[in-house]
One Martini backbone bead per residue (centre of mass of N, CA, C, O) as a GRO file, in nm:
protein
  407
    1MET     BB    1   0.105   0.036   0.015
    2ARG     BB    2   0.072   0.349  -0.002
    3SER     BB    3   0.180   0.627   0.136
    4GLU     BB    4   0.064   0.916   0.277
    5SER     BB    5   0.367   0.985   0.276
    6ALA     BB    6   0.654   1.199   0.152
    7ALA     BB    7   0.847   1.075   0.326
    8THR     BB    8   1.223   0.971   0.333
    9ASN     BB    9   1.384   1.125   0.585
   10LEU     BB   10   1.645   1.206   0.799
   11ARG     BB   11   1.818   1.517   0.903
   12CYS     BB   12   2.097   1.711   0.982
   13VAL     BB   13   2.131   2.048   1.066
   14ASP     BB   14   2.451   2.018   1.073
   15CYS     BB   15   2.601   1.761   0.927
   16GLN     BB   16   2.376   1.611   0.699
   17GLN     BB   17   2.299   1.360   0.805
   18SER     BB   18   2.139   1.050   0.698
   19HIS     BB   19   1.829   0.899   0.802
   20ALA     BB   20   1.608   0.701   0.886
   21LEU     BB   21   1.261   0.656   0.897
   22GLU     BB   22   1.287   0.694   1.241
   23TYR     BB   23   1.270   0.688   1.570
   24ARG     BB   24   1.446   0.999   1.626
   25LEU     BB   25   1.620   1.267   1.818
   26ALA     BB   26   1.920   1.225   1.696
   27CYS     BB   27   2.225   1.225   1.578
   28GLN     BB   28   2.450   0.980   1.539
   29ALA     BB   29   2.714   1.157   1.475
   30CYS     BB   30   2.649   1.465   1.633
   31GLY     BB   31   2.342   1.508   1.795
   32GLY     BB   32   2.163   1.662   1.629
   33LEU     BB   33   1.915   1.796   1.482
   34LEU     BB   34   1.608   1.675   1.320
   35GLU     BB   35   1.465   1.640   1.009
   36ILE     BB   36   1.230   1.618   0.748
   37GLU     BB   37   1.215   1.455   0.442
   38TYR     BB   38   1.082   1.530   0.107
   39ASP     BB   39   0.916   1.460  -0.192
   40LEU     BB   40   0.900   1.711  -0.413
   41GLN     BB   41   0.769   1.585  -0.644
   42ARG     BB   42   0.525   1.469  -0.526
   43LEU     BB   43   0.420   1.738  -0.404
   44LYS     BB   44   0.409   1.875  -0.708
   45ASP     BB   45   0.203   1.663  -0.837
   46GLU     BB   46   0.009   1.691  -0.601
   47PRO     BB   47  -0.231   1.774  -0.442
   48LEU     BB   48  -0.229   1.970  -0.163
   49VAL     BB   49  -0.554   1.881  -0.105
   50GLN     BB   50  -0.764   1.694   0.101
   51PRO     BB   51  -1.101   1.762   0.136
   52HIS     BB   52  -1.211   1.501   0.300
   53ARG     BB   53  -1.029   1.626   0.532
   54THR     BB   54  -0.891   1.713   0.838
   55GLY     BB   55  -0.682   1.919   0.923
   56VAL     BB   56  -0.359   1.807   0.852
   57TRP     BB   57  -0.482   1.571   0.663
   58ARG     BB   58  -0.517   1.755   0.406
   59TYR     BB   59  -0.173   1.737   0.420
   60ALA     BB   60  -0.059   1.429   0.426
   61ALA     BB   61   0.218   1.441   0.240
   62TRP     BB   62   0.335   1.678   0.448
   63MET     BB   63   0.338   1.437   0.653
   64PRO     BB   64   0.474   1.160   0.875
   65VAL     BB   65   0.215   0.969   0.817
   66GLN     BB   66   0.179   0.660   0.672
   67ASP     BB   67  -0.101   0.563   0.818
   68GLY     BB   68  -0.429   0.653   0.822
   69THR     BB   69  -0.500   0.495   1.097
   70ASN     BB   70  -0.317   0.703   1.265
   71PHE     BB   71  -0.528   0.910   1.275
   72VAL     BB   72  -0.619   1.219   1.429
   73THR     BB   73  -0.930   1.375   1.537
   74LEU     BB   74  -1.167   1.679   1.587
   75GLY     BB   75  -1.269   1.838   1.346
   76GLU     BB   76  -1.080   2.028   1.188
   77GLN     BB   77  -1.046   2.352   1.069
   78LEU     BB   78  -0.981   2.624   0.930
   79SER     BB   79  -0.827   2.899   1.047
   80PRO     BB   80  -0.876   3.202   1.049
   81LEU     BB   81  -0.840   3.501   0.809
   82PHE     BB   82  -0.783   3.831   0.913
   83GLN     BB   83  -0.837   4.138   0.829
   84ILE     BB   84  -0.682   4.444   0.978
   85SER     BB   85  -0.762   4.748   0.911
   86ARG     BB   86  -0.810   4.946   1.150
   87LEU     BB   87  -0.550   4.865   1.313
   88GLY     BB   88  -0.360   4.895   1.079
   89ALA     BB   89  -0.394   5.198   1.054
   90GLU     BB   90  -0.283   5.260   1.346
   91LEU     BB   91   0.000   5.133   1.265
   92GLY     BB   92   0.076   5.186   0.942
   93LEU     BB   93  -0.072   4.908   0.808
   94ARG     BB   94  -0.218   4.792   0.490
   95ARG     BB   95  -0.156   4.464   0.517
   96LEU     BB   96  -0.309   4.304   0.799
   97TRP     BB   97  -0.301   3.990   0.954
   98ILE     BB   98  -0.505   3.726   1.132
   99LYS     BB   99  -0.420   3.412   1.257
  100PHE     BB  100  -0.687   3.213   1.439
  101GLU     BB  101  -0.617   2.959   1.666
  102GLY     BB  102  -0.872   2.948   1.868
  103SER     BB  103  -1.047   2.753   1.682
  104ASN     BB  104  -0.937   2.529   1.794
  105PRO     BB  105  -1.034   2.267   1.997
  106THR     BB  106  -0.822   2.405   2.236
  107GLY     BB  107  -0.743   2.702   2.161
  108THR     BB  108  -0.469   2.619   1.981
  109VAL     BB  109  -0.184   2.550   1.793
  110LYS     BB  110  -0.114   2.268   1.931
  111ASP     BB  111  -0.296   2.092   1.747
  112ARG     BB  112  -0.114   2.047   1.528
  113SER     BB  113   0.111   1.868   1.671
  114SER     BB  114  -0.063   1.666   1.818
  115GLN     BB  115  -0.152   1.515   1.569
  116THR     BB  116   0.128   1.400   1.507
  117ALA     BB  117   0.214   1.288   1.772
  118VAL     BB  118  -0.012   1.075   1.818
  119ALA     BB  119   0.015   0.933   1.552
  120CYS     BB  120   0.320   0.848   1.595
  121ALA     BB  121   0.290   0.688   1.840
  122ARG     BB  122   0.117   0.477   1.683
  123GLN     BB  123   0.327   0.422   1.460
  124PHE     BB  124   0.559   0.333   1.717
  125GLY     BB  125   0.422   0.182   1.955
  126PHE     BB  126   0.282   0.370   2.167
  127ASP     BB  127   0.100   0.408   2.487
  128ALA     BB  128   0.247   0.707   2.537
  129VAL     BB  129   0.212   1.057   2.576
  130GLY     BB  130   0.424   1.370   2.613
  131VAL     BB  131   0.466   1.694   2.822
  132VAL     BB  132   0.590   1.991   2.865
  133SER     BB  133   0.424   2.284   3.013
  134THR     BB  134   0.232   2.605   3.048
  135GLY     BB  135  -0.047   2.444   2.918
  136ASN     BB  136  -0.148   2.400   2.614
  137ALA     BB  137   0.014   2.140   2.540
  138ALA     BB  138  -0.105   1.968   2.779
  139SER     BB  139  -0.405   1.969   2.677
  140SER     BB  140  -0.377   1.899   2.377
  141ILE     BB  141  -0.233   1.622   2.422
  142ALA     BB  142  -0.432   1.503   2.596
  143THR     BB  143  -0.684   1.506   2.424
  144TYR     BB  144  -0.558   1.322   2.189
  145ALA     BB  145  -0.498   1.091   2.346
  146ALA     BB  146  -0.774   1.022   2.423
  147ARG     BB  147  -0.884   0.998   2.136
  148ALA     BB  148  -0.667   0.751   2.073
  149GLY     BB  149  -0.612   0.564   2.347
  150LEU     BB  150  -0.408   0.709   2.532
  151ARG     BB  151  -0.165   0.817   2.703
  152GLY     BB  152  -0.131   1.134   2.905
  153LEU     BB  153   0.160   1.288   2.999
  154VAL     BB  154   0.171   1.587   3.209
  155CYS     BB  155   0.374   1.885   3.247
  156CYS     BB  156   0.262   2.140   3.478
  157TYR     BB  157   0.260   2.453   3.592
  158THR     BB  158   0.136   2.625   3.879
  159ARG     BB  159   0.106   2.914   3.681
  160SER     BB  160  -0.128   2.865   3.533
  161THR     BB  161  -0.430   2.875   3.431
  162ALA     BB  162  -0.735   2.780   3.533
  163ALA     BB  163  -0.830   2.675   3.246
  164LYS     BB  164  -0.612   2.503   3.178
  165MET     BB  165  -0.598   2.312   3.430
  166ALA     BB  166  -0.892   2.207   3.412
  167HIS     BB  167  -0.864   2.077   3.141
  168LEU     BB  168  -0.618   1.872   3.185
  169ALA     BB  169  -0.747   1.750   3.449
  170GLY     BB  170  -1.000   1.631   3.266
  171VAL     BB  171  -0.827   1.476   3.030
  172ALA     BB  172  -0.590   1.340   3.186
  173SER     BB  173  -0.423   1.047   3.278
  174ASP     BB  174  -0.149   1.218   3.352
  175VAL     BB  175  -0.029   1.451   3.624
  176ILE     BB  176   0.212   1.685   3.659
  177TRP     BB  177   0.289   1.934   3.905
  178TYR     BB  178   0.520   2.199   3.888
  179GLU     BB  179   0.769   2.374   4.006
  180GLY     BB  180   0.849   2.668   3.808
  181VAL     BB  181   0.998   2.617   3.512
  182TYR     BB  182   1.048   2.459   3.231
  183ASP     BB  183   1.356   2.434   3.247
  184ASP     BB  184   1.327   2.247   3.525
  185MET     BB  185   1.165   1.986   3.378
  186ILE     BB  186   1.289   1.882   3.099
  187ARG     BB  187   1.537   1.707   3.182
  188HIS     BB  188   1.337   1.481   3.315
  189PHE     BB  189   1.175   1.412   3.074
  190ASP     BB  190   1.403   1.331   2.876
  191ALA     BB  191   1.491   1.086   3.055
  192ALA     BB  192   1.234   0.941   3.008
  193VAL     BB  193   1.229   0.920   2.703
  194ASP     BB  194   1.517   0.768   2.681
  195ARG     BB  195   1.390   0.512   2.839
  196GLY     BB  196   1.098   0.462   2.678
  197TRP     BB  197   0.821   0.547   2.848
  198LEU     BB  198   0.770   0.759   2.615
  199PHE     BB  199   0.648   0.975   2.369
  200ASP     BB  200   0.755   1.258   2.228
  201GLY     BB  201   0.567   1.587   2.286
  202GLY     BB  202   0.776   1.783   2.237
  203ALA     BB  203   1.000   2.090   2.148
  204THR     BB  204   1.306   2.003   2.127
  205ARG     BB  205   1.341   1.715   1.918
  206ASN     BB  206   1.081   1.595   1.773
  207PRO     BB  207   1.018   1.587   1.434
  208PHE     BB  208   0.710   1.424   1.451
  209LYS     BB  209   0.562   1.681   1.564
  210GLN     BB  210   0.625   1.957   1.406
  211ASP     BB  211   0.489   1.925   1.121
  212GLY     BB  212   0.192   2.006   1.203
  213LYS     BB  213   0.262   2.323   1.169
  214LYS     BB  214   0.290   2.360   0.865
  215SER     BB  215  -0.023   2.401   0.827
  216ILE     BB  216  -0.008   2.726   0.873
  217ALA     BB  217   0.089   2.771   0.591
  218LEU     BB  218  -0.090   2.612   0.409
  219GLU     BB  219  -0.334   2.773   0.477
  220THR     BB  220  -0.250   3.056   0.410
  221TYR     BB  221  -0.200   2.994   0.107
  222GLU     BB  222  -0.496   2.894   0.055
  223GLN     BB  223  -0.627   3.171   0.154
  224LEU     BB  224  -0.443   3.380  -0.034
  225GLY     BB  225  -0.264   3.262  -0.294
  226ARG     BB  226  -0.010   3.342  -0.122
  227ALA     BB  227   0.275   3.498  -0.017
  228PRO     BB  228   0.381   3.671   0.212
  229ASP     BB  229   0.622   3.892   0.347
  230LEU     BB  230   0.527   3.827   0.653
  231MET     BB  231   0.585   3.608   0.937
  232VAL     BB  232   0.451   3.604   1.264
  233TYR     BB  233   0.575   3.443   1.566
  234PRO     BB  234   0.543   3.284   1.836
  235VAL     BB  235   0.823   3.239   2.085
  236GLY     BB  236   0.951   2.977   2.257
  237MET     BB  237   1.094   2.712   2.088
  238GLY     BB  238   1.011   2.768   1.757
  239GLU     BB  239   0.841   2.565   1.610
  240THR     BB  240   0.643   2.743   1.435
  241LEU     BB  241   0.852   2.872   1.276
  242LEU     BB  242   1.000   2.620   1.167
  243ALA     BB  243   0.763   2.495   1.037
  244GLY     BB  244   0.659   2.723   0.858
  245GLN     BB  245   0.911   2.761   0.686
  246ARG     BB  246   0.926   2.462   0.575
  247ALA     BB  247   0.684   2.511   0.393
  248TRP     BB  248   0.761   2.768   0.238
  249VAL     BB  249   1.001   2.629   0.100
  250ALA     BB  250   0.839   2.399  -0.028
  251LEU     BB  251   0.666   2.569  -0.204
  252ALA     BB  252   0.892   2.687  -0.371
  253ALA     BB  253   1.022   2.406  -0.450
  254THR     BB  254   0.717   2.350  -0.616
  255GLY     BB  255   0.616   2.642  -0.750
  256ARG     BB  256   0.392   2.817  -0.595
  257ILE     BB  257   0.619   3.004  -0.496
  258LYS     BB  258   0.872   3.220  -0.513
  259LYS     BB  259   0.898   3.288  -0.196
  260PRO     BB  260   0.947   3.322   0.117
  261PRO     BB  261   0.858   3.456   0.414
  262ARG     BB  262   0.964   3.634   0.645
  263PRO     BB  263   1.075   3.588   0.972
  264VAL     BB  264   0.908   3.666   1.290
  265SER     BB  265   1.008   3.703   1.610
  266ALA     BB  266   0.794   3.683   1.913
  267GLN     BB  267   0.842   3.810   2.239
  268SER     BB  268   0.904   3.832   2.570
  269THR     BB  269   1.107   4.008   2.755
  270GLU     BB  270   1.156   3.784   2.973
  271ALA     BB  271   1.205   3.594   2.678
  272ASN     BB  272   1.447   3.746   2.473
  273THR     BB  273   1.685   3.583   2.319
  274ILE     BB  274   1.641   3.630   2.023
  275ALA     BB  275   1.625   3.930   2.015
  276GLU     BB  276   1.898   4.001   2.146
  277ALA     BB  277   2.076   3.837   1.923
  278TRP     BB  278   1.959   4.004   1.674
  279ARG     BB  279   2.043   4.289   1.759
  280THR     BB  280   2.381   4.194   1.840
  281GLY     BB  281   2.485   3.962   1.666
  282ALA     BB  282   2.474   3.721   1.861
  283GLU     BB  283   2.450   3.472   2.034
  284LEU     BB  284   2.286   3.257   2.214
  285ARG     BB  285   2.144   3.312   2.534
  286ALA     BB  286   2.048   3.217   2.848
  287LYS     BB  287   1.795   3.274   3.074
  288THR     BB  288   1.642   3.373   3.370
  289ILE     BB  289   1.300   3.352   3.444
  290GLY     BB  290   0.996   3.455   3.492
  291TYR     BB  291   0.710   3.593   3.468
  292THR     BB  292   0.461   3.575   3.209
  293VAL     BB  293   0.150   3.640   3.043
  294ALA     BB  294   0.325   3.487   2.802
  295GLU     BB  295   0.359   3.177   2.853
  296GLY     BB  296   0.429   3.065   2.544
  297THR     BB  297   0.740   3.223   2.597
  298ALA     BB  298   0.844   3.071   2.871
  299VAL     BB  299   1.181   3.061   2.748
  300GLY     BB  300   1.520   3.072   2.845
  301ASP     BB  301   1.620   2.761   2.735
  302MET     BB  302   1.655   2.671   2.383
  303GLY     BB  303   1.881   2.560   2.278
  304ALA     BB  304   1.909   2.397   1.986
  305LYS     BB  305   1.627   2.521   1.875
  306GLY     BB  306   1.724   2.829   1.908
  307ARG     BB  307   1.975   2.819   1.727
  308LEU     BB  308   1.793   2.750   1.471
  309THR     BB  309   1.619   2.979   1.470
  310LEU     BB  310   1.819   3.194   1.433
  311ARG     BB  311   1.939   3.091   1.180
  312ARG     BB  312   1.666   3.106   1.015
  313ILE     BB  313   1.643   3.399   1.024
  314ARG     BB  314   1.908   3.489   0.891
  315GLU     BB  315   1.885   3.337   0.630
  316GLN     BB  316   1.566   3.501   0.576
  317ASN     BB  317   1.567   3.787   0.665
  318GLY     BB  318   1.479   3.832   0.955
  319LEU     BB  319   1.321   3.897   1.266
  320ALA     BB  320   1.322   4.056   1.599
  321GLY     BB  321   1.103   4.070   1.902
  322ASP     BB  322   1.006   4.257   2.214
  323VAL     BB  323   0.750   4.270   2.491
  324SER     BB  324   0.564   4.374   2.731
  325ASP     BB  325   0.294   4.311   2.938
  326GLU     BB  326   0.188   4.576   2.881
  327GLU     BB  327   0.184   4.553   2.550
  328THR     BB  328   0.012   4.298   2.530
  329LEU     BB  329  -0.251   4.389   2.684
  330ASP     BB  330  -0.313   4.624   2.486
  331MET     BB  331  -0.332   4.467   2.237
  332GLN     BB  332  -0.557   4.284   2.342
  333ARG     BB  333  -0.773   4.534   2.371
  334ARG     BB  334  -0.742   4.658   2.084
  335LEU     BB  335  -0.838   4.426   1.918
  336ALA     BB  336  -1.118   4.367   2.046
  337GLN     BB  337  -1.232   4.680   1.998
  338THR     BB  338  -1.165   4.694   1.677
  339GLU     BB  339  -1.200   4.349   1.571
  340GLY     BB  340  -1.326   4.131   1.779
  341LEU     BB  341  -1.047   3.986   1.904
  342TRP     BB  342  -1.006   3.732   2.155
  343VAL     BB  343  -0.696   3.680   2.290
  344GLY     BB  344  -0.445   3.585   2.408
  345PRO     BB  345  -0.137   3.685   2.507
  346THR     BB  346   0.040   3.495   2.316
  347GLY     BB  347  -0.140   3.613   2.069
  348ALA     BB  348  -0.052   3.922   2.096
  349VAL     BB  349   0.249   3.949   2.049
  350PRO     BB  350   0.292   3.962   1.742
  351LEU     BB  351   0.138   4.242   1.720
  352ALA     BB  352   0.314   4.404   1.916
  353VAL     BB  353   0.575   4.370   1.760
  354THR     BB  354   0.474   4.497   1.501
  355ALA     BB  355   0.420   4.769   1.621
  356ARG     BB  356   0.719   4.834   1.709
  357LEU     BB  357   0.858   4.782   1.432
  358ALA     BB  358   0.690   5.018   1.308
  359ARG     BB  359   0.793   5.246   1.495
  360GLU     BB  360   1.119   5.174   1.415
  361GLY     BB  361   1.105   5.126   1.085
  362LYS     BB  362   1.119   4.807   0.985
  363LEU     BB  363   0.871   4.847   0.826
  364ASP     BB  364   0.675   4.822   0.541
  365PRO     BB  365   0.353   4.966   0.501
  366ASN     BB  366   0.299   4.751   0.240
  367ALA     BB  367   0.318   4.522   0.350
  368GLU     BB  368   0.256   4.178   0.402
  369ILE     BB  369   0.109   4.060   0.715
  370VAL     BB  370   0.104   3.742   0.949
  371CYS     BB  371  -0.028   3.693   1.229
  372ILE     BB  372   0.006   3.469   1.508
  373SER     BB  373  -0.274   3.376   1.681
  374SER     BB  374  -0.239   3.103   1.924
  375GLU     BB  375  -0.497   3.211   2.130
  376THR     BB  376  -0.758   3.211   2.334
  377GLY     BB  377  -0.882   3.414   2.573
  378LEU     BB  378  -1.065   3.175   2.720
  379LYS     BB  379  -0.766   3.060   2.853
  380GLY     BB  380  -0.765   3.285   3.078
  381ASP     BB  381  -0.646   3.491   3.362
  382TRP     BB  382  -0.888   3.706   3.525
  383PRO     BB  383  -0.966   3.965   3.698
  384GLN     BB  384  -1.211   4.059   3.874
  385LEU     BB  385  -1.463   4.248   3.831
  386GLN     BB  386  -1.557   4.576   3.952
  387VAL     BB  387  -1.917   4.616   3.992
  388ARG     BB  388  -2.208   4.831   3.953
  389GLY     BB  389  -2.526   4.804   3.976
  390GLU     BB  390  -2.841   4.881   3.799
  391GLU     BB  391  -3.119   4.991   3.731
  392PRO     BB  392  -3.338   4.884   3.508
  393SER     BB  393  -3.342   5.100   3.201
  394LEU     BB  394  -3.394   5.290   2.930
  395GLU     BB  395  -3.195   5.527   3.024
  396LEU     BB  396  -2.934   5.379   3.020
  397ILE     BB  397  -2.928   5.317   2.714
  398ARG     BB  398  -2.944   5.641   2.623
  399GLN     BB  399  -2.688   5.715   2.764
  400SER     BB  400  -2.481   5.511   2.654
  401LEU     BB  401  -2.546   5.632   2.356
  402GLY     BB  402  -2.632   5.942   2.346
  403ARG     BB  403  -2.909   5.998   2.324
  404PRO     BB  404  -3.189   6.159   2.306
  405PRO     BB  405  -3.443   6.245   2.439
  406THR     BB  406  -3.760   6.146   2.494
  407GLU     BB  407  -4.117   6.209   2.501
   0.00000   0.00000   0.00000
């Protein structure tokens, strides 16, 4: 039976050693990160979309799962691509778009890579899949593991939002709540993965997980009919940027677009390692981080994945920026009031960084820019509003709208 996937082999991003298409987390020759290579001629010859399927499986040949019986789905649809003309005008940007990932089943971009992670866990014969997370990845992996009938072991830090914690507590078969930040737990999780206890659903090493996020670029191409000039990605471990740009490069290689968009890394100032390295021209340096409201960017030590992210940004003439929590929350409010989109703080970071880069004169006002808004605001944790109720009346409505008094 012909494979659903056009994947052919694994290749090391450092020494370029090729490996067989098997579950492997590092290069056998140098220990470097691996990426999946695909038969570009097959991708060129076949239709991009399989319209009878949902989620990342609409682009099954571009994904690493060979047997369709391993696919797992929750009926995903294309996430909407909104042109935000009013807010764009305020920012001095004429062609600004939001790719809103809050419409995914668990309200987050993580559902794209969870589909491939869980399907590949099935493909390689695992009965459990796991992840270390600040919230969104944990609830997403746990959800798709439950759907597939696998154990989902998720490690989530105790400062995640109440909505995320309640979600994953309800759906996960196994939950570990840890104190500290992502960087404190990941080395222990990696050690468990190396012992073969579970399939690696994390962001640091596993190439089979990450390719699901290529679909964010494939959908954008399908919706726009072209490549934008820039794609702005929220960056924690960098997987959304790396996977998205891999898809754009493949779209160019198969003749569908002339060139990939320039990648833009968007981070919280609390965890701005990529932005600092890009501004100074230095190499990536880890930092000890505290809390940021943009939880999805809360990674201070990106390791090899961070170095690769920085390298790809430089290779593709990209940009990087960071914003404070105050800027993030202000942009979240402006987007909601101006365009009606309620996104989570991490989802507001790309637009806030875009606004800052525009103010600094680093963006062409006529450039077409797509910002990845990675999560719904409904998974956030907000202070309770202090309000005083009024006696219901027609007069309240008139005063609120500023209408003239009635006869």
